[in-house]
mmCIF file of C-alpha atoms in Angstrom:
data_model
loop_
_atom_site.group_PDB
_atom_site.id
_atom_site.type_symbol
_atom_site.label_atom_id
_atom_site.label_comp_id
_atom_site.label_asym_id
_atom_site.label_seq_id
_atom_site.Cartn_x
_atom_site.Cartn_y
_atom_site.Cartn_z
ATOM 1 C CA UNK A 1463 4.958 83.648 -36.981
ATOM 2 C CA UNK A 1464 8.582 83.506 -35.202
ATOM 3 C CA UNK A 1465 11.010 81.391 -36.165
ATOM 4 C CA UNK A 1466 11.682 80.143 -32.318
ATOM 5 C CA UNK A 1467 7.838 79.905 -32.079
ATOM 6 C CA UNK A 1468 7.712 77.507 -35.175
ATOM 7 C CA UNK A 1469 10.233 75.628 -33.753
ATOM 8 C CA UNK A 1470 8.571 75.006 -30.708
ATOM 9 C CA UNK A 1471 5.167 74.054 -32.200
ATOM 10 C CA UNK A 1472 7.669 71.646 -34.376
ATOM 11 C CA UNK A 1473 9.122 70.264 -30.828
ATOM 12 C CA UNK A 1474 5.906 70.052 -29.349
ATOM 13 C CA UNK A 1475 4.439 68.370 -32.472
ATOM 14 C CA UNK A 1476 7.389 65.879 -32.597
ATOM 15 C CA UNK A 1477 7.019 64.838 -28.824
ATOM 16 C CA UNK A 1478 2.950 64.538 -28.968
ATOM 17 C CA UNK A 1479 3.695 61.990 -31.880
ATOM 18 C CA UNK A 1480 6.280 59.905 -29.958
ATOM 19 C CA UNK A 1481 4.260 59.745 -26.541
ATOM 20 C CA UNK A 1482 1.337 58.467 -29.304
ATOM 21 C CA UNK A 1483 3.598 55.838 -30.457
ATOM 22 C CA UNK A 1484 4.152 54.951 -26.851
ATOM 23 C CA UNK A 1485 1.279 54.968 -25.786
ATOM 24 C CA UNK A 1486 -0.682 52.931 -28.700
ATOM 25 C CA UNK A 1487 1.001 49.201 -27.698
ATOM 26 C CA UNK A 1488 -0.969 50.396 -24.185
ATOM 27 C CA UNK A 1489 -3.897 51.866 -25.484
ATOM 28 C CA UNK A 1490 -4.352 48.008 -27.178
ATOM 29 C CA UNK A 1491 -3.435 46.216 -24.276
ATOM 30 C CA UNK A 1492 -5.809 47.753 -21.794
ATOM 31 C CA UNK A 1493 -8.277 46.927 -24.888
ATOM 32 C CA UNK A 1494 -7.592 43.407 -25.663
ATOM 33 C CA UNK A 1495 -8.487 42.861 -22.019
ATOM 34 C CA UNK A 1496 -11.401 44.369 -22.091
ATOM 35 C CA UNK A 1497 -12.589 42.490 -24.920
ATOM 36 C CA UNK A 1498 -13.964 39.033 -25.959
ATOM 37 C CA UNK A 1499 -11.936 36.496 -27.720
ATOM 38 C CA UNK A 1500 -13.395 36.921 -30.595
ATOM 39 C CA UNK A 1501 -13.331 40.264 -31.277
ATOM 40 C CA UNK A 1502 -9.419 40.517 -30.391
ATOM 41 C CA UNK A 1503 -7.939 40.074 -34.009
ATOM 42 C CA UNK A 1504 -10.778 41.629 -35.729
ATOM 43 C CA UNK A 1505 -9.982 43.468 -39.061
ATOM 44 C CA UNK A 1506 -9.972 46.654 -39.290
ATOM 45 C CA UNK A 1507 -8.710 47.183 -35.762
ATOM 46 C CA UNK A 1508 -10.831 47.888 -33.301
ATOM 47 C CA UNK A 1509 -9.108 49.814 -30.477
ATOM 48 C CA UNK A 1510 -12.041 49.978 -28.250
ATOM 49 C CA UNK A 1511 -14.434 47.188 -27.180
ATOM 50 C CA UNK A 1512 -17.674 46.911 -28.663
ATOM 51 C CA UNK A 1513 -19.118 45.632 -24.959
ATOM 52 C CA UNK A 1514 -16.528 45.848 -22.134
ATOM 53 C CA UNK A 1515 -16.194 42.469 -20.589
ATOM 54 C CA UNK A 1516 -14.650 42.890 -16.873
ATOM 55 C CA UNK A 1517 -14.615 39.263 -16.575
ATOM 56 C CA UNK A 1518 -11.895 38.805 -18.603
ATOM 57 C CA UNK A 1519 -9.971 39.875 -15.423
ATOM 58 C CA UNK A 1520 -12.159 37.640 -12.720
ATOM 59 C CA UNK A 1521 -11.288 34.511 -14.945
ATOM 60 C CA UNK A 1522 -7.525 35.927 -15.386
ATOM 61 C CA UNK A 1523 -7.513 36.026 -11.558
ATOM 62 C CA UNK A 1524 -8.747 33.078 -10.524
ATOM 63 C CA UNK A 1525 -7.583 30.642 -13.507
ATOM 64 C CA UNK A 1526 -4.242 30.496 -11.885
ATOM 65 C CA UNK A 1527 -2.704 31.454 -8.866
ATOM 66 C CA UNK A 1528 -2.083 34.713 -10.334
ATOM 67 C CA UNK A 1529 -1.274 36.657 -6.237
ATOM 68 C CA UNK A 1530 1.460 34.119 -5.851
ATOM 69 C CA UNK A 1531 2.879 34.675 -9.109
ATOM 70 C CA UNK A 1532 2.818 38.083 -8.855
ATOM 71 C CA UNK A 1533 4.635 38.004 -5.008
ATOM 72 C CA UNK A 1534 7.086 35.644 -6.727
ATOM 73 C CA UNK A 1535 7.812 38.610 -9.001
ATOM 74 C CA UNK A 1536 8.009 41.571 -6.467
ATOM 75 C CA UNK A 1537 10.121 39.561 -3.758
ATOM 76 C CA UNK A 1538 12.401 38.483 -6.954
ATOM 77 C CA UNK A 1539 12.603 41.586 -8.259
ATOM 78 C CA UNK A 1540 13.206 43.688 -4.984
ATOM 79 C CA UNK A 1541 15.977 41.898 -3.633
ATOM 80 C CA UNK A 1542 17.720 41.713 -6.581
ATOM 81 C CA UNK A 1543 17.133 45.725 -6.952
ATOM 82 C CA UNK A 1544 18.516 45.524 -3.785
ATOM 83 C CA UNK A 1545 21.507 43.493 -4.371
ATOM 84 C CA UNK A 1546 22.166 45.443 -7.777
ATOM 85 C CA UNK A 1547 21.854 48.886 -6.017
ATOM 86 C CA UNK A 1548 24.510 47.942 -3.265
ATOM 87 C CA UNK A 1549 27.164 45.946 -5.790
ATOM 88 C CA UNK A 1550 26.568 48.480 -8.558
ATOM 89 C CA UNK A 1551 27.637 51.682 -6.405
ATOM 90 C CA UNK A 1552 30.343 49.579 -4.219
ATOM 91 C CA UNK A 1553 32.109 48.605 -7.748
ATOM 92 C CA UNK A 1554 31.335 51.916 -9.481
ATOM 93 C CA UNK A 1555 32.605 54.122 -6.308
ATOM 94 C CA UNK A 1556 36.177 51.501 -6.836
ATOM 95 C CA UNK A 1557 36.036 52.280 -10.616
ATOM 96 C CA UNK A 1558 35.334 55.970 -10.040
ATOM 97 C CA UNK A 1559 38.154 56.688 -6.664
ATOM 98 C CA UNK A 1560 40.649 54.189 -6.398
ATOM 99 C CA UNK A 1561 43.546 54.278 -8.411
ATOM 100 C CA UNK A 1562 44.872 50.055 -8.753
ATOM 101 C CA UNK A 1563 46.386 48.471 -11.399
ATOM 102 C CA UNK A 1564 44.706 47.165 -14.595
ATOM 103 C CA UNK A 1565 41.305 49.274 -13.511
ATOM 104 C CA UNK A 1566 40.773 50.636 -16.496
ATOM 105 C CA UNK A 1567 41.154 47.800 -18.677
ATOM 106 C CA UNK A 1568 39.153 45.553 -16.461
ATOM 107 C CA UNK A 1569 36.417 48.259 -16.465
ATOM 108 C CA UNK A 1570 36.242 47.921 -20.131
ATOM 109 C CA UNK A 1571 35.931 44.338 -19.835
ATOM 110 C CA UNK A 1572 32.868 44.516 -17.389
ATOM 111 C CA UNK A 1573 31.289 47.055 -20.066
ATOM 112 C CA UNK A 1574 32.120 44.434 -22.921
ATOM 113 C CA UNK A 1575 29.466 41.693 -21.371
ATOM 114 C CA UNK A 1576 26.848 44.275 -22.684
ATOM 115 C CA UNK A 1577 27.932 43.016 -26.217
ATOM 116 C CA UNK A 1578 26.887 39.654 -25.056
ATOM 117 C CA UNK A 1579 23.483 38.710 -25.056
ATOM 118 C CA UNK A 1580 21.990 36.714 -22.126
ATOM 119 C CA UNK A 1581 20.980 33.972 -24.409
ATOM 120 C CA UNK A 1582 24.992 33.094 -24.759
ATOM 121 C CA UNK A 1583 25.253 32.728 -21.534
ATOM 122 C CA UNK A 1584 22.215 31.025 -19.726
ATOM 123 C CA UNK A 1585 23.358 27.688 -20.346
ATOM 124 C CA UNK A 1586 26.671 27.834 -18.930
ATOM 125 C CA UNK A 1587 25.046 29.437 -15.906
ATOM 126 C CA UNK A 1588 22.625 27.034 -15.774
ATOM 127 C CA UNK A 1589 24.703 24.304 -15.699
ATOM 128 C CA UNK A 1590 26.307 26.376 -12.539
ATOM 129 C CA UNK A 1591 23.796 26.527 -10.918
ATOM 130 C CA UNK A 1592 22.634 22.642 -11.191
ATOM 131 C CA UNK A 1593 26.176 21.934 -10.079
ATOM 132 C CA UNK A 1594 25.505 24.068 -7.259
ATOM 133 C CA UNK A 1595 21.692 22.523 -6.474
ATOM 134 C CA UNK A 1596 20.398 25.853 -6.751
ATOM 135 C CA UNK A 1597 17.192 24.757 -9.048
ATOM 136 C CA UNK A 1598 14.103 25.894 -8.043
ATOM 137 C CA UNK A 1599 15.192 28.102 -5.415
ATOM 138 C CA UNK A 1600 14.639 31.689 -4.862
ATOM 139 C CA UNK A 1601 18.807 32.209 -4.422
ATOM 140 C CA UNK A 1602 18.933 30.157 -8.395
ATOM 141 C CA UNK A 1603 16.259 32.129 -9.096
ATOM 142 C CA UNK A 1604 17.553 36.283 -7.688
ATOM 143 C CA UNK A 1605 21.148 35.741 -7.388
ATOM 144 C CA UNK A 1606 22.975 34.547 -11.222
ATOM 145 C CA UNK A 1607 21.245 38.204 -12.581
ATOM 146 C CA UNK A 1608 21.240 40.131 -9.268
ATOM 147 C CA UNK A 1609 24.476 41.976 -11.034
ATOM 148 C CA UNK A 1610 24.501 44.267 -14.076
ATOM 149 C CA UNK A 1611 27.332 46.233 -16.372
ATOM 150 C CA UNK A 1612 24.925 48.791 -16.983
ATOM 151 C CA UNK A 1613 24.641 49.727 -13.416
ATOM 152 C CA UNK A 1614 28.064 49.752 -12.703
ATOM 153 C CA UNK A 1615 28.809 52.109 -15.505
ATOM 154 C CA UNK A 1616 25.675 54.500 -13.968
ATOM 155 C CA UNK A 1617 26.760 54.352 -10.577
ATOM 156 C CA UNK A 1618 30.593 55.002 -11.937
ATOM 157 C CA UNK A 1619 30.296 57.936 -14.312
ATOM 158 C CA UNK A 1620 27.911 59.856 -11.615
ATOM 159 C CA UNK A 1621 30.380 58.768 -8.582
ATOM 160 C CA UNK A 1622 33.429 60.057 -11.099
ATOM 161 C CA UNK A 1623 31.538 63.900 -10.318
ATOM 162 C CA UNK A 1624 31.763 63.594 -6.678
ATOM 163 C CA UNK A 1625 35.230 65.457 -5.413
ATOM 164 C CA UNK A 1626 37.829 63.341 -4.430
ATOM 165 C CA UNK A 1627 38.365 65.838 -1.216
ATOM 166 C CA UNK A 1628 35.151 64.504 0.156
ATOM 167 C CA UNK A 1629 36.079 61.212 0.437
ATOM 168 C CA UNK A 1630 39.914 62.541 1.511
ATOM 169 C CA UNK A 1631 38.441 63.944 3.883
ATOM 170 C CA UNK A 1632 36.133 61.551 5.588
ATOM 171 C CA UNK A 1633 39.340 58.921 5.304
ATOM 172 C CA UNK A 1634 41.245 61.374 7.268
ATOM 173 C CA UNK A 1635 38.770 61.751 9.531
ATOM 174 C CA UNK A 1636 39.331 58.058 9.682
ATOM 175 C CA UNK A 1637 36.191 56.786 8.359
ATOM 176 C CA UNK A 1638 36.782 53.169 7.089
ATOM 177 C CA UNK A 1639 36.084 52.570 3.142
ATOM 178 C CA UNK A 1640 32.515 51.204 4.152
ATOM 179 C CA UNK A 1641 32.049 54.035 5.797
ATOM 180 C CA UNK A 1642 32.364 56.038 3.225
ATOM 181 C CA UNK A 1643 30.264 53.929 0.577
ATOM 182 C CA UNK A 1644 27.274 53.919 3.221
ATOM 183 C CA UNK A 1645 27.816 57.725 4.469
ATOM 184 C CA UNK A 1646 29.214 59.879 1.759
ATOM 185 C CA UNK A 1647 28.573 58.003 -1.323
ATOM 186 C CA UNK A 1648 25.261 56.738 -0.790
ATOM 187 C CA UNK A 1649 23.923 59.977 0.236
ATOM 188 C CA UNK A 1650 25.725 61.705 -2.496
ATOM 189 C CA UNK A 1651 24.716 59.488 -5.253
ATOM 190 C CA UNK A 1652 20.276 58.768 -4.981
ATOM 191 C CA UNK A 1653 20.499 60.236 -8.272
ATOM 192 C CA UNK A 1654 22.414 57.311 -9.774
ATOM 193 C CA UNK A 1655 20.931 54.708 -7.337
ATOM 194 C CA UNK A 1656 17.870 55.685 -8.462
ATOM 195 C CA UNK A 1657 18.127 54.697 -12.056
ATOM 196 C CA UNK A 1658 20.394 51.641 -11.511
ATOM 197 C CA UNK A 1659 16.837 50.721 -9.182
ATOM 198 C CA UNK A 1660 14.806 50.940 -11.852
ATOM 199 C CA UNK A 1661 17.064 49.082 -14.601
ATOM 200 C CA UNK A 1662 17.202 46.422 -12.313
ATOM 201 C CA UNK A 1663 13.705 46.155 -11.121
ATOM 202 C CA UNK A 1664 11.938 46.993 -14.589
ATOM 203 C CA UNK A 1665 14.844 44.003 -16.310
ATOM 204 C CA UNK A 1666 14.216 41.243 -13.667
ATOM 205 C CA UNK A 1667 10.570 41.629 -13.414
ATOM 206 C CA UNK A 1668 9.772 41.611 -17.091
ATOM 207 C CA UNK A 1669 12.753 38.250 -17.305
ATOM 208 C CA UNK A 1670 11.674 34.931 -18.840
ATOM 209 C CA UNK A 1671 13.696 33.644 -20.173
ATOM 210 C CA UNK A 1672 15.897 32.324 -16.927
ATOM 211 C CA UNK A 1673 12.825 31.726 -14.350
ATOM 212 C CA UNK A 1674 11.584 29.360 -17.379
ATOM 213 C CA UNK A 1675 15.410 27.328 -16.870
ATOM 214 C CA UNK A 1676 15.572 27.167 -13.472
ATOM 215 C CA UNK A 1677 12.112 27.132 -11.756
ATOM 216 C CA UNK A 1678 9.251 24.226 -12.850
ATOM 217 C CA UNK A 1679 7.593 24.157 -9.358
ATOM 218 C CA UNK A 1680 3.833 26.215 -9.550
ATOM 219 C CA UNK A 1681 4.477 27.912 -6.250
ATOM 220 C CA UNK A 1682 8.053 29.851 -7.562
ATOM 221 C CA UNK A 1683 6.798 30.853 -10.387
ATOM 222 C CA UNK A 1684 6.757 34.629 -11.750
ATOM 223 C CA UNK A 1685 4.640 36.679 -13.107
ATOM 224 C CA UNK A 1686 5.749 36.276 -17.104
ATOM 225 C CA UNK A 1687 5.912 32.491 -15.973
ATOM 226 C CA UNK A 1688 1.853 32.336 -15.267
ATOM 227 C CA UNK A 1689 1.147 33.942 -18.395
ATOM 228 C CA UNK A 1690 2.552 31.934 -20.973
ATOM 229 C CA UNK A 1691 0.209 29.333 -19.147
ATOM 230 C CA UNK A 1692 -2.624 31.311 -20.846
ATOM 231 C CA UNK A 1693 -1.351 29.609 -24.372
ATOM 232 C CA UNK A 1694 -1.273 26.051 -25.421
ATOM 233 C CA UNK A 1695 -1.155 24.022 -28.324
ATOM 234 C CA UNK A 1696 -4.222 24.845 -29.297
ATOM 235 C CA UNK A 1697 -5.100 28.685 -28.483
ATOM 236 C CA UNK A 1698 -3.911 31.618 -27.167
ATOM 237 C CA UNK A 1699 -5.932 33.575 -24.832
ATOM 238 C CA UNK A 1700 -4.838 37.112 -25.760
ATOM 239 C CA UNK A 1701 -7.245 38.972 -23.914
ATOM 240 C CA UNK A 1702 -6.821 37.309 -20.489
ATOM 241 C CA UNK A 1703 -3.088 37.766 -20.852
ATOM 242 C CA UNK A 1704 -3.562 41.372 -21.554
ATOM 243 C CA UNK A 1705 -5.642 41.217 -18.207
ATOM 244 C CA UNK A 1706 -2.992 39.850 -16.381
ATOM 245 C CA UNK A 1707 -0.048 42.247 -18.280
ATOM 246 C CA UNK A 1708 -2.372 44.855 -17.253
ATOM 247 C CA UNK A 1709 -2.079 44.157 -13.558
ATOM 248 C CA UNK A 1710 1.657 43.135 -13.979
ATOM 249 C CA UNK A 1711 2.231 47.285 -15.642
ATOM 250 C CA UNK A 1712 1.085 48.562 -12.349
ATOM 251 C CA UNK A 1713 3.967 47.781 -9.929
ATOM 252 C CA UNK A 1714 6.407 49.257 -12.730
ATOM 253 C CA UNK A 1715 4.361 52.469 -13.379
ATOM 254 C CA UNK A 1716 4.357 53.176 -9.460
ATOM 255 C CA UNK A 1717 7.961 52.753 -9.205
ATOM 256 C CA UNK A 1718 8.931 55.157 -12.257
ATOM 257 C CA UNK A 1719 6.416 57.530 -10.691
ATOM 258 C CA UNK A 1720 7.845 57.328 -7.216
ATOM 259 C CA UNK A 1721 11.481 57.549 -8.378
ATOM 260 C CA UNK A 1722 10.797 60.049 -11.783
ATOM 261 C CA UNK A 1723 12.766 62.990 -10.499
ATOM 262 C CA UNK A 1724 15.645 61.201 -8.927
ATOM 263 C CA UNK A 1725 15.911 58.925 -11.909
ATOM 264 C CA UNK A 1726 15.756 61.708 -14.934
ATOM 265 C CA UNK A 1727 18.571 63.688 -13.190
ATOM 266 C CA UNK A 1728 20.676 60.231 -12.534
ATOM 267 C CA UNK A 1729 20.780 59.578 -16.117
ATOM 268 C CA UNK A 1730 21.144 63.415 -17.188
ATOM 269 C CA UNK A 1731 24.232 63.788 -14.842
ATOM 270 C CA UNK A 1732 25.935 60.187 -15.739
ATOM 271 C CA UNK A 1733 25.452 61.377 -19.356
ATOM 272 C CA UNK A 1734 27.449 64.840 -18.672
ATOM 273 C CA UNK A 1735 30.473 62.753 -16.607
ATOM 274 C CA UNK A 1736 33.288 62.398 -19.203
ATOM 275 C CA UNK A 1737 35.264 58.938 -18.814
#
């Protein structure tokens, strides 16, 4: 046997065992749901059901508005994908091509919040946004996380690869600075706007933490909202929040599968720019 053909059974064998990690917290969600309570925290584990009980999902379903929770949760999530797509690439193009003073340093400030975690910072913005009477709105709800530092410094290392004759060019051709985010830029960059979509979809759509501050009214609230319902005092209904987490997995698998190519090559190029 090669060497180079040993090494790729050893690659091969390496990546077969991480997709099974992956794919075992999965492989027992989809099976929780399918099972009855009883049998979830049996010992040893039992990964699949001894009878497959569908009506785990029916009573999931109709327990709780679980259609409005879940539009709650796209319409939150897309606009703020939205918003953090536009923002991300209009700061990271300024970061990348325009030479001002104290850019640098202020760019290392905006990657510094990633140090911070979210939970330092909710009740400040909390208290913002109660000042502002934004409670149990869909702006308190989308806008205070609409933004991310991760984004910008996506959208800024891939935009630092695009030549700075392009965008000389269009300038001289006296295309205004919008102009030249929407027309050069944007078309330049679905690489980058790619993954900053799916950061900011996959982060606000799996967020708790801030709907459960700033929304207590049953008709705004998301999809991670409806099913903490599931547990009380009492009990925990594990297998009719897998049912729900199962249908909440969906939206998030189509996405990655729509945008896989664009979003692989996003993060391989922003990894190659050099600050």
């Amino acid at each position: 046997m090669s060497r180079k053909f040993a090494g790729a059974i050893g690659t091969y064998a390496l990546l077969f065992l991480a997709t099974l990690l992956t794919l075992i917290p999965v492989i027992w969600m989809v099976s929780t749901s399918l099972k009855p309570a009883d049998q979830v925290f049996t010992y040893p584990v039992e990964w699949l059901p001894r009878s497959v009980h569908w009506d785990n999902y029916t009573s999931a379903l109709t327990a709780r508005p679980f259609f409005l929770y879940l539009a709650n949760s796209v319409l939150q999530s897309l606009i703020s994908m939205v918003i953090s797509v536009v923002l991300c690439s209009a700061a990271g193009y300024s970061f990348a091509h325009f030479r001002f003073w104290g850019r640098d340093v202020m760019f290392v400030l905006v990657l510094s919040t990633l140090m911070i975690p979210f939970e330092v910072i909710a009740v400040p913005l909390y208290l913002q946004v109660f000042a502002w009477g934004w409670l149990n709105t869909y702006h308190g709800l989308i806008l205070p996380t609409a933004l991310s530092a991760i984004g910008i410094f996506i959208m800024r290392q891939y935009l630092m690869g695009i030549p700075a004759d392009f965008i000389e060019s269009a300038r001289m051709d006296g295309a205004s600075e919008l102009q030249i985010l929407f027309r050069v830029i944007w078309p330049l960059s679905t690489p980058a706007m790619s993954a900053v979509a799916i950061f900011s979809f996959v982060y606000t759509w799996n967020s708790y933490l801030w709907p459960l501050l700033v929304v207590n009214q049953d008709s705004l609230r998301t999809l991670p909202l409806g099913m903490s319902l599931f547990a009380n005092e009492l009990t925990v209904s594990y297998n009719r929040i897998m049912a729900v987490a199962v249908f909440g997995a969906l939206p998030l698998v189509a996405l990655f599968l729509a945008l896989q190519r664009s979003f692989v090559r996003g993060i391989v190029l922003t990894g190659l720019r050099e600050g």
